[in-house]
Coordinates of C-alpha atoms in Angstrom, one line a residue:
Chain A
M1 CA -140.5 -56.6 202.7
A2 CA -141.5 -53.4 201.1
S3 CA -138.0 -52.2 200.7
H4 CA -138.0 -52.4 196.9
F5 CA -140.8 -52.2 194.5
V6 CA -140.2 -54.3 191.4
T7 CA -141.2 -52.6 188.1
S8 CA -141.1 -53.8 184.5
A9 CA -137.8 -52.1 184.1
D10 CA -136.2 -54.5 186.6
I11 CA -137.3 -57.6 184.7
P12 CA -135.4 -58.7 181.6
A13 CA -137.6 -58.3 178.5
N14 CA -136.7 -61.7 177.2
G15 CA -136.7 -63.5 180.5
E16 CA -134.0 -65.6 182.0
R17 CA -132.8 -68.9 180.7
L18 CA -131.0 -71.7 182.6
Q19 CA -127.5 -71.6 181.1
N20 CA -125.2 -73.3 183.6
A21 CA -122.4 -75.8 183.0
T22 CA -123.1 -77.6 186.3
V23 CA -126.7 -78.1 185.3
S24 CA -125.9 -79.6 182.0
K25 CA -123.3 -81.8 183.6
V26 CA -125.8 -83.0 186.2
K27 CA -128.3 -83.6 183.4
M28 CA -125.8 -85.7 181.4
I29 CA -124.8 -87.8 184.5
A30 CA -128.5 -88.3 185.4
G31 CA -129.4 -89.3 181.9
G32 CA -126.5 -91.7 181.6
L33 CA -127.0 -93.2 185.0
C34 CA -130.7 -93.7 184.2
A35 CA -129.9 -95.4 180.8
I36 CA -127.3 -97.8 182.3
L37 CA -129.4 -98.7 185.3
S38 CA -132.5 -99.2 183.2
V39 CA -130.6 -101.9 181.3
V40 CA -129.7 -103.5 184.6
S41 CA -133.3 -103.2 185.8
L42 CA -134.6 -104.7 182.6
F43 CA -132.3 -107.6 183.1
L44 CA -133.5 -108.0 186.7
L45 CA -137.1 -107.7 185.8
F46 CA -137.2 -110.0 182.7
G47 CA -133.9 -111.9 183.2
P48 CA -133.5 -115.6 184.0
N49 CA -133.5 -115.3 187.8
E50 CA -137.0 -115.7 189.0
G51 CA -136.2 -114.6 192.6
W52 CA -134.7 -111.3 191.4
A53 CA -137.6 -110.7 189.0
A54 CA -140.2 -111.3 191.7
T55 CA -138.6 -109.0 194.4
Y56 CA -137.5 -106.4 191.9
A57 CA -141.0 -106.0 190.6
Y58 CA -142.0 -104.5 194.0
S59 CA -138.9 -102.4 194.1
W60 CA -139.8 -101.0 190.7
L61 CA -143.4 -100.3 191.7
F62 CA -142.2 -98.4 194.8
A63 CA -139.7 -96.3 192.8
L64 CA -142.1 -95.7 190.0
F65 CA -145.0 -94.5 192.2
F66 CA -142.8 -92.3 194.3
F67 CA -141.7 -90.2 191.3
F68 CA -145.0 -90.6 189.6
T69 CA -146.6 -88.7 192.6
L70 CA -144.1 -85.9 192.3
A71 CA -144.8 -85.4 188.5
V72 CA -148.5 -85.6 189.0
G73 CA -148.2 -83.1 191.8
G74 CA -146.6 -80.7 189.3
C75 CA -149.7 -81.0 187.1
F76 CA -151.9 -80.5 190.2
W77 CA -150.2 -77.2 191.2
T78 CA -150.3 -75.9 187.7
L79 CA -154.0 -76.7 187.4
L80 CA -154.8 -75.3 190.8
H81 CA -152.8 -72.1 190.2
N82 CA -154.7 -71.5 186.9
V83 CA -158.1 -72.4 188.2
S84 CA -157.9 -70.4 191.4
N85 CA -156.9 -67.3 189.4
S86 CA -153.8 -66.8 191.6
G87 CA -151.7 -63.8 191.1
W88 CA -149.0 -64.6 193.7
G89 CA -147.5 -67.6 192.0
T90 CA -147.0 -66.3 188.5
S91 CA -143.3 -66.2 189.0
V92 CA -143.1 -69.8 190.2
R93 CA -145.8 -71.1 187.8
R94 CA -143.2 -72.2 185.2
I95 CA -141.5 -74.4 187.8
M96 CA -144.8 -76.0 188.5
E97 CA -145.4 -76.5 184.7
N98 CA -141.9 -77.9 184.3
L99 CA -142.4 -80.4 187.1
G100 CA -145.7 -81.4 185.6
S101 CA -144.1 -81.8 182.1
V102 CA -142.0 -84.7 183.6
Y103 CA -145.3 -86.6 183.8
P104 CA -145.5 -87.8 180.2
W105 CA -142.1 -89.4 180.6
M106 CA -143.2 -91.4 183.6
F107 CA -144.9 -93.6 181.0
L108 CA -141.5 -95.0 180.0
F109 CA -140.9 -96.2 183.6
A110 CA -144.5 -97.5 183.9
I111 CA -144.1 -99.8 180.9
P112 CA -143.0 -102.8 182.9
L113 CA -146.3 -102.7 184.8
L114 CA -148.0 -103.5 181.4
C115 CA -146.1 -106.8 181.0
P116 CA -147.6 -110.0 182.4
A117 CA -144.1 -111.1 183.4
V118 CA -144.0 -108.4 186.0
Q119 CA -147.8 -108.4 186.8
Q120 CA -147.7 -112.0 187.9
Y121 CA -145.7 -111.1 191.0
L122 CA -147.5 -107.9 191.8
Y123 CA -151.1 -108.5 191.0
E124 CA -152.5 -111.9 192.1
W125 CA -155.9 -111.2 190.7
M126 CA -154.5 -110.8 187.1
T127 CA -152.9 -114.2 187.4
I128 CA -156.3 -115.7 188.4
H129 CA -158.1 -113.9 185.6
R130 CA -155.5 -115.1 183.1
E131 CA -156.0 -118.6 184.3
G132 CA -159.7 -118.2 183.8
L133 CA -159.2 -116.7 180.4
S134 CA -157.0 -119.5 179.3
Q135 CA -159.9 -121.9 179.7
D136 CA -162.2 -122.7 176.8
N137 CA -165.4 -120.7 176.5
V138 CA -164.2 -117.9 178.7
G139 CA -163.7 -114.6 176.8
L140 CA -162.5 -111.1 177.6
F141 CA -165.2 -109.2 175.7
D142 CA -168.5 -111.1 176.1
G143 CA -170.1 -108.7 178.6
F144 CA -171.7 -105.3 179.0
M145 CA -169.8 -102.6 177.1
A146 CA -167.6 -105.1 175.3
G147 CA -166.3 -106.5 178.5
F148 CA -165.3 -103.2 180.1
Y149 CA -167.4 -104.1 183.1
G150 CA -166.1 -107.7 183.1
S151 CA -167.2 -110.6 180.9
D152 CA -170.1 -112.9 181.8
S153 CA -168.2 -116.0 181.1
L154 CA -165.2 -115.0 183.3
Q155 CA -167.6 -114.2 186.1
G156 CA -169.1 -117.6 185.8
W157 CA -165.7 -119.2 185.8
L158 CA -164.6 -117.2 188.9
N159 CA -167.8 -118.2 190.7
D160 CA -167.3 -121.8 189.8
N161 CA -163.7 -121.7 191.1
H162 CA -164.5 -120.1 194.5
H163 CA -163.2 -116.7 193.7
A164 CA -166.4 -115.0 194.9
L165 CA -164.6 -111.8 195.9
L166 CA -163.0 -111.5 192.4
A167 CA -166.3 -112.2 190.8
N168 CA -167.9 -109.4 192.8
K169 CA -165.2 -107.0 191.9
L170 CA -165.2 -107.9 188.2
W171 CA -167.0 -104.8 187.2
Y172 CA -163.9 -102.8 188.2
M173 CA -161.0 -105.3 188.4
N174 CA -160.8 -106.8 185.0
L175 CA -157.9 -106.8 182.5
F176 CA -159.6 -104.9 179.8
A177 CA -160.7 -102.1 182.0
W178 CA -157.4 -102.0 183.8
Y179 CA -155.4 -101.6 180.6
T180 CA -157.9 -99.0 179.3
R181 CA -157.5 -97.0 182.6
F182 CA -153.7 -97.3 182.4
I183 CA -153.7 -95.7 178.9
F184 CA -156.2 -93.1 180.0
Y185 CA -154.0 -91.9 182.9
F186 CA -151.1 -91.2 180.6
V187 CA -152.9 -89.8 177.6
G188 CA -155.3 -87.6 179.6
L189 CA -152.9 -85.8 181.9
T190 CA -150.2 -85.6 179.2
L191 CA -152.5 -83.7 176.9
V192 CA -153.5 -81.4 179.8
I193 CA -150.1 -80.5 181.0
R194 CA -148.6 -80.2 177.5
G195 CA -151.5 -77.9 176.5
L196 CA -151.2 -75.7 179.5
R197 CA -147.4 -75.4 179.3
K198 CA -147.6 -74.6 175.6
L199 CA -150.1 -71.7 176.3
S200 CA -147.7 -70.4 179.0
V201 CA -144.5 -70.8 176.9
E202 CA -146.0 -69.2 173.8
Q203 CA -146.6 -66.0 175.7
D204 CA -142.9 -65.6 176.5
S205 CA -142.1 -64.6 172.9
D206 CA -145.4 -62.9 172.0
P207 CA -144.7 -59.2 171.1
N208 CA -148.3 -58.3 172.1
P209 CA -148.9 -60.4 175.3
G210 CA -152.3 -60.0 176.7
T211 CA -154.7 -61.8 179.0
V212 CA -156.2 -64.1 176.3
R213 CA -153.9 -67.0 177.2
L214 CA -154.5 -66.5 180.9
F215 CA -158.2 -66.8 180.5
K216 CA -157.8 -69.7 178.2
A217 CA -155.6 -71.6 180.6
R218 CA -158.0 -70.8 183.4
F219 CA -161.0 -72.1 181.5
H220 CA -159.2 -75.3 180.4
S221 CA -157.9 -75.9 183.9
T222 CA -161.4 -76.2 185.3
Y223 CA -162.7 -79.4 183.7
T224 CA -159.2 -80.9 183.4
L225 CA -158.8 -80.8 187.1
I226 CA -161.3 -83.7 187.1
I227 CA -158.9 -85.6 184.8
F228 CA -156.2 -85.0 187.4
A229 CA -158.4 -86.2 190.2
I230 CA -159.4 -89.4 188.4
T231 CA -155.8 -90.1 187.4
I232 CA -154.2 -89.9 190.9
T233 CA -157.1 -91.6 192.6
F234 CA -157.5 -94.5 190.3
A235 CA -153.8 -95.0 189.6
A236 CA -153.4 -95.4 193.3
F237 CA -156.3 -97.9 193.3
D238 CA -155.1 -99.8 190.3
W239 CA -151.3 -100.0 191.0
L240 CA -151.1 -99.9 194.9
M241 CA -154.4 -101.1 196.3
G242 CA -154.5 -103.9 193.7
L243 CA -151.4 -105.4 195.3
D244 CA -153.8 -107.2 197.6
Y245 CA -157.1 -107.7 195.8
K246 CA -159.0 -108.5 199.0
W247 CA -158.1 -105.2 200.6
F248 CA -159.9 -102.0 200.1
S249 CA -159.9 -98.5 201.6
T250 CA -162.2 -95.7 200.6
M251 CA -159.7 -93.1 201.8
W252 CA -156.9 -94.4 199.6
G253 CA -157.2 -91.9 196.8
V254 CA -157.2 -89.0 199.1
Y255 CA -154.3 -90.4 201.1
I256 CA -152.1 -90.7 198.0
F257 CA -153.2 -87.3 196.8
A258 CA -152.2 -85.7 200.1
G259 CA -148.7 -87.0 199.9
T260 CA -148.6 -86.0 196.2
A261 CA -149.5 -82.4 196.7
L262 CA -147.2 -82.0 199.8
N263 CA -144.1 -83.4 198.2
S264 CA -144.4 -81.9 194.8
M265 CA -144.6 -78.5 196.6
A266 CA -141.4 -79.6 198.4
V267 CA -139.8 -80.2 195.0
I268 CA -141.0 -76.8 193.8
I269 CA -139.5 -75.1 196.9
I270 CA -136.1 -76.8 196.5
T271 CA -136.0 -75.9 192.8
A272 CA -136.8 -72.3 193.4
T273 CA -134.2 -72.1 196.1
L274 CA -131.5 -73.7 193.9
L275 CA -132.4 -71.5 191.0
Q276 CA -132.2 -68.4 193.1
S277 CA -128.9 -69.4 194.8
A278 CA -127.5 -70.0 191.3
G279 CA -128.3 -66.4 190.5
Y280 CA -131.6 -66.7 188.6
M281 CA -135.0 -65.2 189.3
K282 CA -133.5 -62.6 191.7
K283 CA -136.1 -60.0 191.0
V284 CA -139.3 -62.1 190.8
L285 CA -138.8 -64.4 193.7
T286 CA -139.0 -62.9 197.2
P287 CA -139.2 -64.3 200.7
E288 CA -142.9 -63.7 200.5
H289 CA -143.2 -66.4 197.8
F290 CA -141.3 -68.8 200.1
H291 CA -143.6 -67.9 202.9
I292 CA -146.6 -68.8 200.9
K293 CA -145.1 -72.0 199.7
G294 CA -144.1 -72.9 203.2
K295 CA -147.7 -72.3 204.3
L296 CA -148.9 -74.7 201.6
L297 CA -146.3 -77.2 202.8
L298 CA -147.6 -76.8 206.4
A299 CA -151.2 -77.1 205.2
F300 CA -150.6 -80.3 203.3
T301 CA -148.5 -81.8 206.2
I302 CA -151.7 -81.3 208.3
F303 CA -153.9 -82.6 205.5
W304 CA -151.7 -85.7 205.1
A305 CA -151.9 -86.5 208.8
Y306 CA -155.6 -85.9 208.9
V307 CA -156.3 -88.2 206.0
T308 CA -153.8 -90.8 207.1
F309 CA -155.2 -90.9 210.6
S310 CA -158.8 -91.0 209.2
Q311 CA -158.0 -94.0 207.1
F312 CA -156.4 -95.8 210.1
F313 CA -159.2 -94.8 212.4
L314 CA -162.0 -96.0 210.1
I315 CA -160.2 -99.4 209.6
W316 CA -159.3 -99.7 213.3
Y317 CA -162.8 -99.0 214.6
A318 CA -164.8 -101.0 212.0
N319 CA -162.5 -104.0 212.4
I320 CA -163.5 -105.6 209.1
T321 CA -161.2 -108.4 208.0
E322 CA -160.9 -107.2 204.4
E323 CA -159.7 -103.8 205.6
T324 CA -157.5 -104.6 208.6
S325 CA -155.1 -106.8 206.6
Y326 CA -153.2 -103.7 205.5
F327 CA -152.4 -102.6 209.0
L328 CA -151.9 -106.1 210.2
I329 CA -149.0 -106.5 207.8
R330 CA -147.6 -103.1 208.6
N331 CA -147.9 -103.4 212.4
T332 CA -145.9 -106.6 212.5
G333 CA -142.2 -106.7 213.2
G334 CA -140.0 -103.9 212.0
W335 CA -142.7 -102.4 209.8
N336 CA -144.5 -101.3 213.0
T337 CA -141.5 -99.2 214.0
G338 CA -141.6 -97.6 210.6
M339 CA -145.3 -96.9 210.9
I340 CA -144.9 -95.3 214.3
F341 CA -141.9 -93.4 213.0
L342 CA -144.1 -92.0 210.3
V343 CA -146.6 -90.5 212.8
F344 CA -143.8 -88.4 214.4
G345 CA -141.5 -88.0 211.4
H346 CA -144.1 -87.2 208.8
F347 CA -146.4 -85.1 211.0
V348 CA -145.4 -84.0 214.5
V349 CA -141.9 -82.8 213.7
P350 CA -142.5 -80.9 210.4
F351 CA -145.8 -79.5 211.9
V352 CA -144.0 -77.9 214.8
I353 CA -141.1 -76.7 212.6
L354 CA -143.3 -75.3 209.9
L355 CA -145.4 -73.3 212.4
Q356 CA -142.6 -70.7 212.5
A357 CA -143.2 -67.8 210.1
W358 CA -139.6 -66.6 210.1
L359 CA -138.4 -70.1 209.0
K360 CA -140.8 -70.1 206.1
K361 CA -139.4 -66.8 204.8
N362 CA -135.8 -68.2 204.7
P363 CA -135.4 -70.2 201.4
K364 CA -132.4 -72.2 202.7
L365 CA -134.1 -73.4 205.9
L366 CA -137.4 -74.0 204.1
S367 CA -135.6 -76.1 201.6
L368 CA -134.1 -78.2 204.4
V369 CA -137.6 -78.9 205.6
A370 CA -138.7 -79.7 202.1
V371 CA -135.8 -82.2 201.7
Y372 CA -136.8 -83.7 205.0
T373 CA -140.4 -84.0 203.8
L374 CA -139.3 -85.8 200.7
V375 CA -137.3 -88.3 202.7
M376 CA -140.5 -88.9 204.8
H377 CA -142.4 -89.4 201.5
V378 CA -139.9 -92.1 200.6
V379 CA -140.5 -93.8 203.9
D380 CA -144.2 -93.4 203.4
H381 CA -144.2 -95.0 200.0
Y382 CA -141.8 -97.7 201.0
L383 CA -144.2 -98.7 203.7
I384 CA -147.1 -98.6 201.2
S385 CA -145.5 -100.9 198.5
I386 CA -142.9 -103.1 200.1
P387 CA -144.5 -104.9 203.1
E388 CA -146.8 -106.6 200.7
R389 CA -143.8 -108.2 199.0
S390 CA -143.0 -111.0 201.4
I391 CA -146.6 -111.9 202.0
S392 CA -147.5 -112.2 198.3
L393 CA -144.3 -113.9 197.3
M394 CA -144.7 -116.5 200.0
N395 CA -148.0 -117.5 198.3
I396 CA -146.9 -117.0 194.7
L397 CA -143.5 -118.8 194.9
P398 CA -143.5 -121.0 198.0
D399 CA -140.4 -122.9 196.9
K400 CA -138.3 -119.8 196.8
F401 CA -139.9 -117.5 199.4
G402 CA -141.7 -120.0 201.7
H403 CA -139.2 -119.4 204.5
V404 CA -139.3 -115.6 204.3
T405 CA -140.9 -113.7 207.3
T406 CA -141.8 -110.1 207.2
A407 CA -139.2 -109.0 204.7
V408 CA -137.2 -110.6 201.9
P409 CA -133.5 -110.6 202.8
G410 CA -131.3 -108.7 200.4
A411 CA -134.2 -107.2 198.5
F412 CA -133.5 -103.8 200.0
W413 CA -130.6 -103.2 197.6
G414 CA -133.0 -103.8 194.7
D415 CA -135.3 -101.1 196.1
V416 CA -132.3 -98.7 196.2
L417 CA -131.3 -99.6 192.7
A418 CA -134.9 -99.1 191.3
F419 CA -135.1 -95.8 193.2
V420 CA -131.9 -94.5 191.8
T421 CA -132.9 -95.6 188.3
V422 CA -136.2 -93.9 188.2
G423 CA -134.9 -90.9 190.2
A424 CA -132.0 -90.3 187.8
G425 CA -134.6 -90.4 184.9
F426 CA -136.8 -88.0 186.8
V427 CA -133.9 -85.5 187.4
F428 CA -132.9 -85.8 183.8
F429 CA -136.3 -85.0 182.4
Y430 CA -136.9 -82.3 185.0
L431 CA -133.7 -80.5 184.2
R432 CA -134.4 -80.9 180.5
A433 CA -137.7 -79.2 181.0
L434 CA -136.2 -76.4 183.1
G435 CA -133.6 -75.6 180.5
A436 CA -136.0 -75.7 177.6
N437 CA -137.7 -72.4 178.2
N438 CA -137.6 -69.2 180.3
L439 CA -137.6 -69.8 184.0
Y440 CA -140.6 -67.6 184.6
P441 CA -143.4 -66.3 182.4
N442 CA -141.6 -63.0 181.7
R443 CA -144.5 -61.5 179.6
D444 CA -147.3 -62.5 181.8
P445 CA -149.3 -59.5 182.8
R446 CA -149.5 -60.6 186.4
L447 CA -145.8 -61.0 186.8
L448 CA -145.4 -57.6 188.5
E449 CA -148.3 -58.4 190.9
S450 CA -146.5 -61.6 191.8
A451 CA -143.1 -60.0 192.2
N452 CA -144.5 -57.5 194.6
V453 CA -146.7 -59.9 196.5
S454 CA -147.1 -59.4 200.2
N455 CA -148.8 -61.6 202.7
Chain B
M1 CA -167.2 -20.7 227.9
S2 CA -166.8 -24.3 228.8
T3 CA -165.4 -25.2 232.2
T4 CA -164.4 -28.8 231.4
R5 CA -160.6 -29.3 231.2
K6 CA -159.3 -30.6 228.0
R7 CA -156.3 -32.8 227.3
V8 CA -154.5 -33.0 224.0
Y9 CA -154.9 -36.5 222.4
G10 CA -152.8 -35.8 219.3
Y11 CA -152.8 -34.8 215.7
L12 CA -154.9 -36.2 213.0
A13 CA -153.9 -35.7 209.3
E14 CA -155.6 -36.7 206.2
F15 CA -153.9 -38.3 203.2
K16 CA -155.2 -38.4 199.6
S17 CA -154.7 -42.1 198.8
A18 CA -153.6 -45.4 200.1
S19 CA -150.1 -45.0 198.5
A20 CA -149.8 -41.5 200.0
L21 CA -150.6 -43.0 203.4
Y22 CA -148.1 -45.8 202.8
K23 CA -145.3 -43.4 202.0
A24 CA -146.2 -41.1 204.8
A25 CA -146.2 -44.0 207.3
E26 CA -142.7 -44.9 206.3
K27 CA -141.6 -41.3 207.1
V28 CA -143.4 -41.2 210.4
R29 CA -141.7 -44.5 211.2
D30 CA -138.3 -43.2 210.3
A31 CA -138.9 -40.1 212.4
G32 CA -139.0 -42.5 215.4
F33 CA -142.6 -42.2 216.6
R34 CA -144.0 -45.1 218.6
K35 CA -147.5 -44.1 219.7
W36 CA -149.3 -43.5 216.4
D37 CA -151.6 -45.3 214.0
C38 CA -152.9 -45.4 210.4
H39 CA -156.6 -45.5 209.6
S40 CA -157.9 -46.7 206.3
P41 CA -161.2 -47.9 204.9
Y42 CA -159.6 -51.2 203.8
P43 CA -156.5 -53.2 204.6
I44 CA -153.3 -52.1 202.8
H45 CA -150.8 -54.8 202.0
G46 CA -147.4 -54.2 203.6
L47 CA -148.6 -51.2 205.7
D48 CA -147.5 -53.0 208.9
G49 CA -144.0 -53.1 207.4
A50 CA -144.1 -49.4 206.5
M51 CA -145.2 -48.6 210.0
G52 CA -142.4 -50.6 211.4
L53 CA -144.8 -52.8 213.5
K54 CA -143.3 -55.8 215.1
R55 CA -144.8 -59.2 214.6
S56 CA -147.6 -59.8 217.0
I57 CA -147.0 -62.2 220.0
L58 CA -150.4 -63.6 219.6
P59 CA -149.3 -66.7 217.6
F60 CA -147.1 -67.6 220.6
F61 CA -150.0 -67.5 222.9
V62 CA -152.1 -69.5 220.5
F63 CA -149.5 -72.3 220.3
F64 CA -149.7 -72.8 224.0
G65 CA -153.5 -72.4 224.0
G66 CA -153.6 -75.2 221.4
C67 CA -151.2 -77.4 223.4
T68 CA -153.4 -76.9 226.5
G69 CA -156.4 -78.0 224.4
L70 CA -154.6 -81.1 223.2
A71 CA -153.6 -82.1 226.8
T72 CA -157.1 -81.3 228.1
G73 CA -158.6 -83.5 225.3
F74 CA -156.2 -86.4 226.1
F75 CA -156.7 -86.3 229.9
L76 CA -160.4 -85.8 229.6
A77 CA -160.7 -88.9 227.5
Y78 CA -158.0 -91.0 229.3
I79 CA -159.2 -90.3 232.8
T80 CA -162.8 -91.0 232.1
Q81 CA -162.5 -93.9 229.6
V82 CA -159.5 -95.7 231.1
R83 CA -159.1 -94.7 234.7
I84 CA -162.5 -94.0 236.2
Y85 CA -164.8 -96.1 234.0
P86 CA -163.0 -98.3 231.5
T87 CA -165.3 -98.8 228.5
V88 CA -164.7 -101.7 226.2
V89 CA -166.0 -101.1 222.7
Q90 CA -165.7 -103.7 219.9
A91 CA -163.3 -105.7 222.0
K92 CA -160.8 -102.9 222.0
P93 CA -158.8 -102.6 225.2
A94 CA -159.2 -99.7 227.6
N95 CA -155.6 -98.6 228.0
I96 CA -153.0 -96.2 226.6
F97 CA -153.1 -98.0 223.2
T98 CA -156.7 -96.9 222.8
V99 CA -155.3 -93.5 222.1
P100 CA -156.5 -93.4 218.4
A101 CA -160.1 -93.2 219.8
F102 CA -159.1 -90.1 221.8
F103 CA -157.7 -88.3 218.7
P104 CA -160.9 -86.7 217.6
P105 CA -161.7 -85.0 220.9
M106 CA -158.0 -84.1 221.2
F107 CA -158.1 -82.5 217.8
E108 CA -161.4 -80.7 218.5
L109 CA -160.2 -79.3 221.8
T110 CA -157.0 -78.1 220.2
I111 CA -159.0 -76.2 217.7
L112 CA -161.4 -74.9 220.3
F113 CA -158.7 -73.7 222.7
S114 CA -156.7 -72.2 219.9
G115 CA -159.8 -70.3 218.7
F116 CA -160.5 -69.0 222.2
T117 CA -156.9 -67.9 222.7
V118 CA -157.1 -66.0 219.4
L119 CA -160.4 -64.3 220.3
F120 CA -159.6 -63.4 223.9
G121 CA -155.9 -62.8 223.2
L122 CA -156.8 -60.4 220.4
L123 CA -159.3 -58.5 222.5
A124 CA -156.8 -58.2 225.4
L125 CA -153.9 -57.1 223.1
M126 CA -156.2 -54.5 221.4
K127 CA -157.5 -53.4 224.8
L128 CA -161.1 -54.0 223.7
P129 CA -163.9 -53.6 224.4
R130 CA -163.8 -49.8 225.1
L131 CA -166.7 -47.4 225.1
N132 CA -165.3 -44.4 223.3
H133 CA -162.2 -43.2 221.6
P134 CA -160.9 -39.6 221.5
L135 CA -160.7 -39.8 217.7
F136 CA -164.4 -40.0 217.5
A137 CA -164.6 -36.4 218.5
S138 CA -163.3 -35.4 215.1
R139 CA -165.9 -34.8 212.4
Q140 CA -163.7 -35.6 209.5
F141 CA -162.6 -38.9 211.1
H142 CA -166.0 -40.5 210.3
R143 CA -164.9 -40.6 206.7
T144 CA -162.2 -43.3 207.6
T145 CA -164.9 -45.9 207.0
D146 CA -165.7 -44.5 203.6
D147 CA -163.0 -42.8 201.5
A148 CA -160.4 -41.1 203.7
F149 CA -156.9 -42.1 204.9
F150 CA -155.6 -40.8 208.2
I151 CA -152.5 -40.8 210.4
A152 CA -153.0 -40.0 214.0
I153 CA -149.9 -39.3 216.2
E154 CA -150.6 -39.3 219.9
A155 CA -149.4 -36.7 222.3
R156 CA -148.1 -39.3 224.8
D157 CA -145.4 -40.2 222.3
P158 CA -142.0 -38.9 223.7
K159 CA -141.2 -37.4 220.3
F160 CA -144.4 -35.4 220.2
S161 CA -144.2 -31.6 220.1
P162 CA -147.1 -29.3 219.2
D163 CA -145.3 -27.5 216.4
G164 CA -142.7 -30.1 215.3
T165 CA -145.3 -32.9 214.8
R166 CA -147.6 -30.5 213.0
S167 CA -144.9 -29.4 210.6
L168 CA -143.8 -33.0 210.1
L169 CA -147.3 -34.0 209.1
E170 CA -147.5 -31.1 206.7
E171 CA -144.1 -32.0 205.3
I172 CA -145.1 -35.6 204.4
G173 CA -148.2 -34.5 202.6
G174 CA -150.9 -34.4 205.3
S175 CA -153.9 -32.1 204.9
N176 CA -156.8 -31.0 207.2
I177 CA -154.5 -31.4 210.2
E178 CA -156.5 -31.3 213.3
L179 CA -155.6 -31.2 217.0
I180 CA -157.7 -33.7 218.8
E181 CA -158.6 -33.1 222.4
E182 CA -160.2 -35.4 224.9
E183 CA -162.1 -34.5 228.0
D184 CA -160.1 -35.2 231.1

């Protein structure tokens, strides 16, 4: 691909901005759709119909966490790009930053998880804790570190009422610590991604751009990578693993991270392709960039399969009751078909397709694979969140859901609705971020290195 | 006077820098030469494109090497653990549904066979090992591991001509042009 060497004369001094009627139209539609459907969702979640509220709580969690992973992945790629001192990706770095900058807005969609009205259907342990806390002489704060590691009186109450497992897990699973972590997830990574994006954007208009901001971003990406790791791991623990408080898996954080990194890269690939086909970034994005991104897609497809299998393998071999419950639910009935489909659909097929080098250099074909990967990510997260629904609701509301088997009839449409609601919001905030600044860091000293990358 | 017969191997020309070598390689490529090579102390990005080299067929071999390893791993585990001597571990059945237990050896053998295919395929494609190379007869060629950039055009190339090739190398900026001979 050495046909043309890009020089600074080829790159517009003031960069390129997204100015497209179609984009603003899509943004308006997505924003409007999100606003309307959010009202519907609020009605379903907090409205008078208990059955809808119970099933829709799971739909919401599924949709929220799917788009949460994509936004967190944007933060991850920004951090990794800075900390690894990469030159190749300078021209796509702004796309990563923009994807990451959707993250703060995910808080809006996560608010329902803070409400006890929603929590009572999702997290059984919270209901038990609240029952204990409503008793006399049981307090939230009378423990080590003001109750962060669980209060002594609650521990006593749990032991007295035969919740030995919850009493054992109290040091991690208690309301005060859960809410604290929840706030930490959003405050921490929001500060990180906003800071990094600010550093990058400021350079676009600096008449004397230098390497100062690059070094600064690199330094601040080192320790904040830990904040990212904590966020994705423990958010996965708190929001997904907590659906069944008896169940645990030590691979869980890595498993969720693998899907996160893979599918946010898929979003970055699709965005880059769409931008280029709309006439932007013609000089700075080459087939070499798509080749590298395709390689990362392949790498994380393999990583996802490796981690997912490891988790299954450990649980299958050890045969511990508290662990196998996850796969028992998901290997029953139609869910089993889904899980086996995931093995081939999420690993074997994309693996063989992505081995081809020529395909990775073709943006259109690579985008098709990226879209396919995203669809598989939806299936993956559907199978993570939803099979728990019928099992839990049978216990929580036996009058309404006692007759339900593996799935709640009709609840699928709620899943679609929640997915469209959060998805529309995601698209709106993503397009808003893309249009706000230049599409690539046009005064970054490493931009020419990136534009002429060869691998 | 020596009585050994000599055969012309080709021309060796030195270039000043990596970018000079790169540009010269593009011109040699466009002149239609096939049997020639560039020599540099370090890898130059994009040089294979400038030389007009086709993509290696090695990955193709490696894919099938890996598939062979995968199948070997599966059958090795399946035949021993299920067919010949069924082993019941932790009340797990010994049948095709025990396949998760076979995944680790399948994975490892895929890697091993791919690795072997890379190593031996590479050696075969590069026709290695060999004891000597005619270019080692040149004194200046030793600098290719240090600070010099060379292009060597072989005499067995159909486009090769004693005068034409020499003038081409001069034209594209080559210096210290040397005719390399090998003993027959």
